[in-house]
Amino acid sequence: MTFDDRAIDWLADLLADAARAEIMPRFRRLGEGDVRQKTSAADLVTEADVNAERLITARLRERYPSAMIIGEEACSDNPALLKGLGDAALAFVIDPVDGTFNFASGVPLFGVMLGAVVGGETVAGIIHDPVGKDWLIGSKGAGSHIRHAHGALEKVRVAEPVPISEMTGAVSWQFLKEPERSRLARNQTKALSQFGYRCAAHEYRLLASGHAHFVVYNKLMPWDHLAGVLIHREAGGHAARIDGNPYLPSHVDGSLLVAPDKDSWDELRRELWAD
């Protein structure tokens, strides 16, 4: 089966099914042995991540048997699965629980994310909030909206451009080396205020719905960003790698700057990286 816009509601419902079956029954109920470290004490995986990804992957394989399916936890075990994403005819990229640290800590800021890639281009993104029971959905050329639990659709739009002194944003400097790490941490104080949710799903929602202005990410795994960048772009925003080039599904290194528009992006690039 080929992918088209009519599949988006099915995909959205699939993410909600996984949340109901595998994620929410474990929220604040994780037992001993249900949480494990991957690369550090801040990089966790739980039984909810593993089982939700298995459910989503199995359903996708039934409907799209020839598609490339990339899940965060599967790639953690076998990084070679990422090869070919940049030119796959059809691929789905899954983050079964984005914000696992929050989930494991009992904090209700986590989400389920899925990006659809056709011919190496992201064409759809879905972010499901299992606690709020709604979805943030974007489709290439069709804009972005929130699909509420009661069925209503609400179109979203990024914030209006303002000077950096009036912006709210986040800088993920923890993955950087010195001296860039200290430079970004220092220059972030030029903004009005900051946020740090430890959850890209909710950070992209904040940006796409106009409640914050910018974010800088320095770890570009596709399950964290493909859906959010597409949704943000369809909500009128501008995102690019720090060298100014577009962010693509094949990119797994470098930094990503997300802003309301190109002029804001240019100002942020200049001010945040200033010596």
CSV table of C-alpha atoms in Angstrom, one decimal:
chain,number,residue,atom,x,y,z
A,1,MET,CA,0.0,0.0,0.0
A,2,THR,CA,1.2,3.5,-0.9
A,3,PHE,CA,1.1,6.4,1.6
A,4,ASP,CA,-1.3,9.3,1.2
A,5,ASP,CA,-3.0,11.8,3.4
A,6,ARG,CA,-5.9,9.5,4.0
A,7,ALA,CA,-3.6,7.4,6.1
A,8,ILE,CA,-3.0,10.1,8.7
A,9,ASP,CA,-6.1,9.4,10.8
A,10,TRP,CA,-5.2,5.7,10.8
A,11,LEU,CA,-1.7,6.5,11.9
A,12,ALA,CA,-2.9,8.9,14.6
A,13,ASP,CA,-5.2,6.2,16.0
A,14,LEU,CA,-2.4,3.7,15.9
A,15,LEU,CA,-0.3,5.9,18.2
A,16,ALA,CA,-3.2,6.3,20.6
A,17,ASP,CA,-3.8,2.5,20.6
A,18,ALA,CA,-0.2,1.9,21.6
A,19,ALA,CA,-0.5,4.5,24.3
A,20,ARG,CA,-3.6,3.0,25.7
A,21,ALA,CA,-2.3,-0.6,25.6
A,22,GLU,CA,1.4,-0.3,26.5
A,23,ILE,CA,2.2,3.2,27.8
A,24,MET,CA,-0.5,4.6,30.2
A,25,PRO,CA,-1.0,1.3,32.1
A,26,ARG,CA,2.7,1.6,33.1
A,27,PHE,CA,2.7,5.3,33.9
A,28,ARG,CA,3.7,5.7,37.6
A,29,ARG,CA,3.5,1.9,37.9
A,30,LEU,CA,7.0,0.9,36.6
A,31,GLY,CA,8.4,-1.9,38.7
A,32,GLU,CA,11.9,-2.9,39.5
A,33,GLY,CA,13.6,-4.0,36.2
A,34,ASP,CA,11.2,-2.0,34.1
A,35,VAL,CA,13.6,0.9,33.6
A,36,ARG,CA,17.2,0.5,32.2
A,37,GLN,CA,19.9,2.9,31.3
A,38,LYS,CA,21.2,3.2,27.7
A,39,THR,CA,24.1,5.6,27.5
A,40,SER,CA,23.7,7.4,30.8
A,41,ALA,CA,21.5,8.0,33.8
A,42,ALA,CA,19.6,10.6,31.8
A,43,ASP,CA,19.2,8.2,28.8
A,44,LEU,CA,16.6,5.6,29.8
A,45,VAL,CA,14.4,3.0,28.2
A,46,THR,CA,11.4,1.4,29.9
A,47,GLU,CA,9.1,-1.5,29.1
A,48,ALA,CA,6.6,1.0,27.8
A,49,ASP,CA,9.1,2.2,25.1
A,50,VAL,CA,9.9,-1.3,24.0
A,51,ASN,CA,6.3,-2.7,23.9
A,52,ALA,CA,4.8,0.4,22.4
A,53,GLU,CA,7.4,0.3,19.6
A,54,ARG,CA,6.7,-3.4,19.0
A,55,LEU,CA,3.0,-2.8,18.7
A,56,ILE,CA,3.3,0.2,16.3
A,57,THR,CA,5.9,-1.6,14.2
A,58,ALA,CA,3.8,-4.7,13.8
A,59,ARG,CA,0.7,-2.8,12.7
A,60,LEU,CA,2.7,-0.7,10.2
A,61,ARG,CA,4.2,-3.9,8.7
A,62,GLU,CA,0.7,-5.3,8.2
A,63,ARG,CA,-0.5,-2.2,6.4
A,64,TYR,CA,2.8,-1.3,4.6
A,65,PRO,CA,4.8,-4.5,4.2
A,66,SER,CA,7.4,-2.9,1.9
A,67,ALA,CA,8.0,0.2,4.0
A,68,MET,CA,11.2,0.9,5.9
A,69,ILE,CA,10.3,1.1,9.7
A,70,ILE,CA,12.8,2.7,12.0
A,71,GLY,CA,12.1,2.7,15.8
A,72,GLU,CA,14.3,4.4,18.4
A,73,GLU,CA,14.7,1.2,20.5
A,74,ALA,CA,15.3,-1.1,17.5
A,75,CYS,CA,18.1,1.3,16.4
A,76,SER,CA,19.5,1.4,19.9
A,77,ASP,CA,20.1,-2.3,19.5
A,78,ASN,CA,21.1,-2.1,15.8
A,79,PRO,CA,22.2,1.4,14.6
A,80,ALA,CA,22.6,0.0,11.0
A,81,LEU,CA,18.9,0.2,10.7
A,82,LEU,CA,19.2,3.9,10.0
A,83,LYS,CA,21.1,3.3,6.7
A,84,GLY,CA,19.0,4.1,3.7
A,85,LEU,CA,16.5,6.4,5.4
A,86,GLY,CA,17.6,9.4,3.3
A,87,ASP,CA,16.5,7.8,0.0
A,88,ALA,CA,13.8,5.3,1.1
A,89,ALA,CA,10.8,5.1,-1.1
A,90,LEU,CA,8.6,5.0,2.1
A,91,ALA,CA,9.7,5.0,5.7
A,92,PHE,CA,8.1,5.5,9.1
A,93,VAL,CA,10.2,6.7,12.0
A,94,ILE,CA,8.9,6.0,15.5
A,95,ASP,CA,9.7,7.5,18.9
A,96,PRO,CA,7.4,5.3,21.1
A,97,VAL,CA,7.9,7.4,24.3
A,98,ASP,CA,9.6,10.7,23.7
A,99,GLY,CA,10.5,12.1,27.1
A,100,THR,CA,11.3,8.7,28.7
A,101,PHE,CA,13.1,10.4,31.6
A,102,ASN,CA,9.9,12.3,32.5
A,103,PHE,CA,7.8,9.1,32.0
A,104,ALA,CA,10.1,7.1,34.3
A,105,SER,CA,10.0,9.9,36.8
A,106,GLY,CA,6.2,10.1,36.9
A,107,VAL,CA,6.2,13.5,35.2
A,108,PRO,CA,3.3,13.8,32.6
A,109,LEU,CA,5.3,15.4,29.8
A,110,PHE,CA,5.9,12.7,27.2
A,111,GLY,CA,4.6,11.8,23.8
A,112,VAL,CA,4.4,9.3,21.0
A,113,MET,CA,5.9,10.6,17.7
A,114,LEU,CA,5.8,9.3,14.1
A,115,GLY,CA,7.3,10.8,10.9
A,116,ALA,CA,6.4,9.6,7.4
A,117,VAL,CA,9.1,9.9,4.8
A,118,VAL,CA,8.6,9.5,1.1
A,119,GLY,CA,11.5,9.5,-1.3
A,120,GLY,CA,13.8,10.9,1.4
A,121,GLU,CA,11.4,13.8,2.3
A,122,THR,CA,9.3,14.1,5.4
A,123,VAL,CA,5.7,14.4,4.3
A,124,ALA,CA,3.8,14.0,7.6
A,125,GLY,CA,4.3,14.2,11.3
A,126,ILE,CA,2.2,13.1,14.2
A,127,ILE,CA,2.7,13.8,17.9
A,128,HIS,CA,0.3,12.1,20.3
A,129,ASP,CA,-0.1,13.2,23.9
A,130,PRO,CA,-1.3,10.2,25.8
A,131,VAL,CA,-2.1,12.2,28.9
A,132,GLY,CA,-4.1,15.0,27.1
A,133,LYS,CA,-5.4,12.4,24.6
A,134,ASP,CA,-5.0,14.6,21.6
A,135,TRP,CA,-2.7,14.9,18.6
A,136,LEU,CA,-0.6,17.5,16.8
A,137,ILE,CA,-0.6,16.7,13.1
A,138,GLY,CA,1.1,18.2,10.1
A,139,SER,CA,1.0,17.2,6.5
A,140,LYS,CA,3.1,18.6,3.7
A,141,GLY,CA,1.2,21.4,2.0
A,142,ALA,CA,-1.8,21.1,4.2
A,143,GLY,CA,-0.8,22.9,7.4
A,144,SER,CA,-0.7,21.7,11.0
A,145,HIS,CA,-3.5,21.3,13.5
A,146,ILE,CA,-4.4,19.8,16.9
A,147,ARG,CA,-6.9,17.0,16.7
A,148,HIS,CA,-8.7,17.1,20.0
A,149,ALA,CA,-10.0,14.1,21.8
A,150,HIS,CA,-13.6,15.2,21.1
A,151,GLY,CA,-12.8,15.2,17.3
A,152,ALA,CA,-12.5,19.0,16.6
A,153,LEU,CA,-9.6,20.3,14.6
A,154,GLU,CA,-7.7,23.4,15.7
A,155,LYS,CA,-5.3,25.0,13.2
A,156,VAL,CA,-2.0,26.0,14.8
A,157,ARG,CA,0.4,28.8,13.9
A,158,VAL,CA,3.9,29.7,15.1
A,159,ALA,CA,4.5,32.8,17.2
A,160,GLU,CA,4.8,36.2,15.6
A,161,PRO,CA,8.4,37.3,15.1
A,162,VAL,CA,9.8,39.5,17.9
A,163,PRO,CA,13.4,40.6,18.8
A,164,ILE,CA,15.5,38.1,20.7
A,165,SER,CA,15.0,40.1,23.9
A,166,GLU,CA,11.3,39.3,23.7
A,167,MET,CA,11.7,35.6,22.8
A,168,THR,CA,11.1,32.5,24.9
A,169,GLY,CA,13.2,29.5,23.9
A,170,ALA,CA,15.4,26.5,24.8
A,171,VAL,CA,19.0,25.7,24.0
A,172,SER,CA,20.0,22.0,24.3
A,173,TRP,CA,23.6,22.8,25.1
A,174,GLN,CA,24.3,19.6,27.2
A,175,PHE,CA,25.4,17.6,24.1
A,176,LEU,CA,28.0,20.2,23.0
A,177,LYS,CA,31.7,20.4,23.7
A,178,GLU,CA,33.5,23.5,25.0
A,179,PRO,CA,33.8,26.3,24.2
A,180,GLU,CA,30.5,26.2,22.2
A,181,ARG,CA,28.7,24.7,25.2
A,182,SER,CA,29.5,27.7,27.5
A,183,ARG,CA,28.9,30.2,24.6
A,184,LEU,CA,25.4,29.0,24.0
A,185,ALA,CA,24.5,28.7,27.7
A,186,ARG,CA,25.7,32.3,28.2
A,187,ASN,CA,24.0,33.8,25.2
A,188,GLN,CA,20.7,32.2,25.9
A,189,THR,CA,20.3,34.8,28.6
A,190,LYS,CA,19.7,37.4,25.8
A,191,ALA,CA,16.2,35.9,25.5
A,192,LEU,CA,13.3,36.9,27.6
A,193,SER,CA,12.8,33.5,29.2
A,194,GLN,CA,13.6,29.8,28.7
A,195,PHE,CA,11.9,26.5,29.0
A,196,GLY,CA,13.3,22.9,29.2
A,197,TYR,CA,10.8,20.1,29.1
A,198,ARG,CA,13.2,17.2,28.4
A,199,CYS,CA,10.7,16.2,25.8
A,200,ALA,CA,10.9,17.3,22.1
A,201,ALA,CA,7.3,16.2,21.6
A,202,HIS,CA,6.0,18.9,23.9
A,203,GLU,CA,8.6,21.4,22.9
A,204,TYR,CA,7.6,21.2,19.3
A,205,ARG,CA,4.0,21.5,20.3
A,206,LEU,CA,4.8,24.7,22.2
A,207,LEU,CA,6.6,26.2,19.2
A,208,ALA,CA,4.1,25.1,16.5
A,209,SER,CA,1.2,26.5,18.5
A,210,GLY,CA,2.8,29.9,19.0
A,211,HIS,CA,3.5,29.7,22.7
A,212,ALA,CA,7.3,29.9,22.4
A,213,HIS,CA,9.7,31.1,19.8
A,214,PHE,CA,12.8,29.0,19.3
A,215,VAL,CA,14.8,25.9,20.2
A,216,VAL,CA,18.3,24.7,19.5
A,217,TYR,CA,18.9,21.0,19.4
A,218,ASN,CA,22.4,19.4,19.2
A,219,LYS,CA,21.5,15.7,18.9
A,220,LEU,CA,19.7,15.0,15.6
A,221,MET,CA,18.2,11.6,15.8
A,222,PRO,CA,15.4,11.3,13.3
A,223,TRP,CA,12.8,10.0,15.7
A,224,ASP,CA,13.2,13.1,17.8
A,225,HIS,CA,12.9,15.7,15.0
A,226,LEU,CA,11.3,14.6,11.7
A,227,ALA,CA,7.7,14.9,12.9
A,228,GLY,CA,8.3,18.1,14.9
A,229,VAL,CA,10.2,20.0,12.1
A,230,LEU,CA,7.5,19.1,9.6
A,231,ILE,CA,4.7,20.2,11.9
A,232,HIS,CA,6.5,23.4,12.7
A,233,ARG,CA,7.2,24.2,9.1
A,234,GLU,CA,3.6,23.6,8.2
A,235,ALA,CA,2.6,25.9,11.0
A,236,GLY,CA,4.6,28.7,9.3
A,237,GLY,CA,8.0,28.3,10.9
A,238,HIS,CA,11.6,28.0,9.7
A,239,ALA,CA,14.1,25.4,10.8
A,240,ALA,CA,17.6,24.7,9.4
A,241,ARG,CA,20.9,23.3,10.5
A,242,ILE,CA,23.4,25.8,11.9
A,243,ASP,CA,25.2,26.0,8.5
A,244,GLY,CA,21.9,27.2,7.0
A,245,ASN,CA,21.2,24.0,5.1
A,246,PRO,CA,17.8,22.3,5.3
A,247,TYR,CA,17.4,19.5,7.9
A,248,LEU,CA,16.9,16.2,6.2
A,249,PRO,CA,15.9,12.7,7.3
A,250,SER,CA,19.5,11.5,6.6
A,251,HIS,CA,21.0,14.0,9.1
A,252,VAL,CA,22.1,12.6,12.4
A,253,ASP,CA,24.8,15.1,13.5
A,254,GLY,CA,25.2,18.8,13.8
A,255,SER,CA,22.9,21.4,15.4
A,256,LEU,CA,19.3,22.4,14.5
A,257,LEU,CA,17.8,25.9,15.0
A,258,VAL,CA,14.0,26.2,14.9
A,259,ALA,CA,12.5,29.7,14.7
A,260,PRO,CA,9.3,31.6,13.7
A,261,ASP,CA,10.7,32.8,10.4
A,262,LYS,CA,13.9,33.2,8.4
A,263,ASP,CA,14.7,36.7,9.8
A,264,SER,CA,14.3,35.4,13.4
A,265,TRP,CA,16.5,32.4,12.5
A,266,ASP,CA,19.2,34.7,11.2
A,267,GLU,CA,19.1,36.9,14.4
A,268,LEU,CA,19.2,33.9,16.7
A,269,ARG,CA,22.1,32.3,14.7
A,270,ARG,CA,24.0,35.6,15.1
A,271,GLU,CA,23.2,36.3,18.7
A,272,LEU,CA,23.4,32.8,20.2
A,273,TRP,CA,26.8,32.0,18.7
A,274,ALA,CA,28.3,35.4,19.3
A,275,ASP,CA,31.7,35.5,21.1
